[in-house]
Amino acid sequence: MRRYVIKRLGQAAGVLWAAYTVSFLVLDYLPGDPVTAMASAGMDSGQVDPQQIAALRHEYGFDKPVLVQYAEYLGRAVRGDFGDSVSTGRPVTSTLADALPQTLQLTGAALLLAVALGGGLAVLATYTSRRWLRQLLLSLPPLGVSVPTFWVGLLLVETFSFRLHWFPAFGNDGFKGLVLPALTLAVPTGAQIAQVLAKSLLTALDQAYVETARAKGADRWRVHLRHALRNASLPALTVVGLLVGQLIAGSVVVETVFSRDGLGRVTAAAVTAQDIPLVQGVVVFGALIFVTTNLVIDLVYPLLDPRIVVTSDRKAALA
Amino acid sequence: MTALSDVRTSRWAALTALVTTSVLLTACGSGGGGSGSGAGQPKSGGTLTFAVGSDAGCVDPQQVASNETIYSVRQIVDSLTDQDPKTGKIVPWLAKSWKVSSDATTFTFHLRSGVTFSDGSKLTAQVVKDNFDAVPKLGALGTLAEGYLSGVKSTTAVDPLTVKVTFSQPNAQFLQATSTHSLGIESSASVKETPQQKCSDGVIGSGPFVLKQYVQNQSITLTKRTGYTWGSSRWSKKGEAYLDKLVFKVVQEAGVRAGSLQSGQVDAISSVGKANEAALKGGQVTLQRRANPGVVFGLGLNNSRPALKDARVRQAILYAVDRQQIADTVFPTGTQPATSVLAHTTPDHTSLASDLASDAAKAKSLLDAAGWKTGSDGIRTKDGKKLSLTVKWFPNASTNQPALELIQQQLKAVGVDVALKQLQVTQFAPTLQSGDFDAAWGNVTRADPDILRSSFSTKLANFYHLPASSLDTALSEQAATVDPAKRRQLVTQAQQSLVQNAYYVPVVELQTQLGVSKKVHDLNFDASSRIQLHDTWIG
């Protein structure tokens, strides 16, 4: 088990390093000079004189060779320092830290909703013995996956805010303001959970152990939830890990539609302003959340299915 | 680089900055035209909630150039003067009176007494001097304000209530500049802060409203200044404002802004596009519109490009554009086709509508005469070269792309091939400066005809690479002329020269369009098509 944990931790660190390096290389390769972008923060770049540009370049270390810059930034980044945002002058880490709670609230609520809605849908669809109902329920996830988040958001706002006046259409104000954005984000996510879970539930229900359980006289719900769901939840759990990344990406759209402050909004603004330190911070931070979630999931697997650790350790021993 | 070229670069840079900044900012914005004069007696109290589409990340009126942020920060500061939106005339505000020397180099302002800032400090000539001395040090963000003060030799406090500003060259535009938010007067305490501090913490002004709270990307909250008695001479209500509180919410999505107004969640919204008009019609909403003064949206031609050096080619482009069709199909209702390089709301605008009537036949014959023959694909060629232009533009308004696509079709009809190249906002100013474009799409908001000089004088940045001509004389002379009749004549001459030579191809006027709830009254546009909320009331 210890080897398993160490290996997973090592992989997580590797992913973070790769995210940092790839984003550094891409940003370095892209046209556009961060100093010009900085001078353009006030929406013009003509104002700053050449000396000032040189001074800024020096101050941010952009005048050094790329490899030196990379090494220095990486060294600082490891210690949690991503420098200052080019457009606002504030430290990247505090900008991200300010936006984080809003986005965690949103994505957390969306994930809970998605698991509840998607899981519920899958369980219900596989449990029902009415063919038409099953078909109907199973046709919902593909629909949920394919409609654009943007459109779902506007539809929800139109209905529940503009017509029914139940929730505010924009802003970060409290629980009421969270409902519509979280729901918007939960639709595609929940749909994917439902798809995967329904499929693996159907497979599980065909397995011999389910027959055995039934033969022993366990009631249908018990078989469905205790036996089949437990086994079927592994693939769904894997999907949830991947979906966390999607949720964070989706927050860009949702935070825009609902004018919420948060990481998505910060990301959109950073990209528009070519704010390189901030973009880099966002990339690494996004990777960190993704990696952490998947690490937690990897560590939960063995609790659901002890065979995973055994296999993994055996492979490691052979290698 | 030599010292001389440094000076030149930075002067050009400042002008570039001035012009492009306004280009960027005004195009995004919208304003409000008519006043919702309504039934009933005006009454005090209440909160106005106003949804804007963006946040500039700064709440210092001297630094901000984005219309949507100007709406709020304008209310915090008073200016020395105000400008009548109907006549363009400059009227008293913090200055009771002023005197401009006959060569337009010295401006002496006599301040009203008894004016205080919201921190209790007094308005004195010294405070005004401190403001004007600090503005040139604002840096990258404060380019509008800096541009207005460029060439200032000295500012002196003659006595406690008299301040004198002297320029090294005639600078007639300065009087109008003192009416803008960019030269709004801030308290000594604010003047001493760094530009960054002023941006994030806000400033202390003497205006009818005080900044209460600023949450970046979320909201700007202002409250009424009690004991305010020194409003602009233009305002109908004397003393304090009617409204107790102003809340500006940032709502990015145009559809959400419109729905929020329709459903009563906000009282007014900015940037109402054509697509949202239908949703707002018939409800409890008035659409208020006013054309932005300044240089209209159009194609800035690079007059040094071989094909465009030929006046006949430039004129052909001018005639090939059907302005009315563009205004009607792409822009919000009420948008007017350009009738000059200046919008009709600019003081000293001259209508040259007949010179700008679309005439494809004339365009074709001009191109024929210039030796451009129609090829098999309908595109004209000369000496084996195709007549093709690349128009560079950046997405600061949703109307830019459809407008340019229509122009592309209209020009194709006479044999001119147009390619569209979209730039990032940050790339636009350097592109103009480097001259690496055939044509650039943009506009500039400024309620003074001197904007023609900043944009087209060959002695300044001269982005469009105009040849030196009598146009320069007209432009510099209007800047040195205090006599309104004489200045008007020179400005007319400049507009005629620009249109007749087709140095710039005017297309449509930018129109600011606001959606305002019918319960909101007297939400009026100022001369720059932005808003003043002192006289506004809810009832």
mmCIF file of C-alpha atoms in Angstrom, chain A residues 5 30 39 45-47 50 58 61 67 77 104-105 114 125 169 176 191 193 218 229 250 270 292 304:
data_model
loop_
_atom_site.group_PDB
_atom_site.id
_atom_site.type_symbol
_atom_site.label_atom_id
_atom_site.label_comp_id
_atom_site.label_asym_id
_atom_site.label_seq_id
_atom_site.Cartn_x
_atom_site.Cartn_y
_atom_site.Cartn_z
ATOM 1 C CA VAL A 5 0.768 5.803 -2.363
ATOM 2 C CA LEU A 30 3.365 32.440 -28.636
ATOM 3 C CA ALA A 39 2.139 48.524 -21.170
ATOM 4 C CA SER A 45 1.149 50.375 -25.602
ATOM 5 C CA GLY A 46 2.473 53.570 -27.033
ATOM 6 C CA GLN A 47 2.709 55.345 -23.736
ATOM 7 C CA PRO A 50 11.758 52.373 -24.421
ATOM 8 C CA HIS A 58 14.490 43.688 -16.284
ATOM 9 C CA GLY A 61 13.318 39.024 -15.548
ATOM 10 C CA LEU A 67 16.384 28.590 -19.776
ATOM 11 C CA ALA A 77 6.862 28.308 -8.288
ATOM 12 C CA LEU A 104 -14.797 26.000 -5.188
ATOM 13 C CA GLN A 105 -18.292 26.870 -4.017
ATOM 14 C CA ALA A 114 -24.138 16.215 -10.727
ATOM 15 C CA ALA A 125 -33.066 3.914 -15.193
ATOM 16 C CA ALA A 169 -29.530 36.429 -12.686
ATOM 17 C CA LYS A 176 -29.650 31.889 -4.005
ATOM 18 C CA ALA A 191 -25.071 13.532 -17.705
ATOM 19 C CA ILE A 193 -21.793 10.405 -14.647
ATOM 20 C CA ALA A 218 -31.946 -10.626 -1.283
ATOM 21 C CA LEU A 229 -23.757 -0.288 -7.397
ATOM 22 C CA GLY A 250 -16.737 24.943 -17.494
ATOM 23 C CA ALA A 270 -5.748 36.784 -18.040
ATOM 24 C CA THR A 292 -5.244 16.334 -6.042
ATOM 25 C CA LEU A 304 -13.624 -0.166 -2.823
#
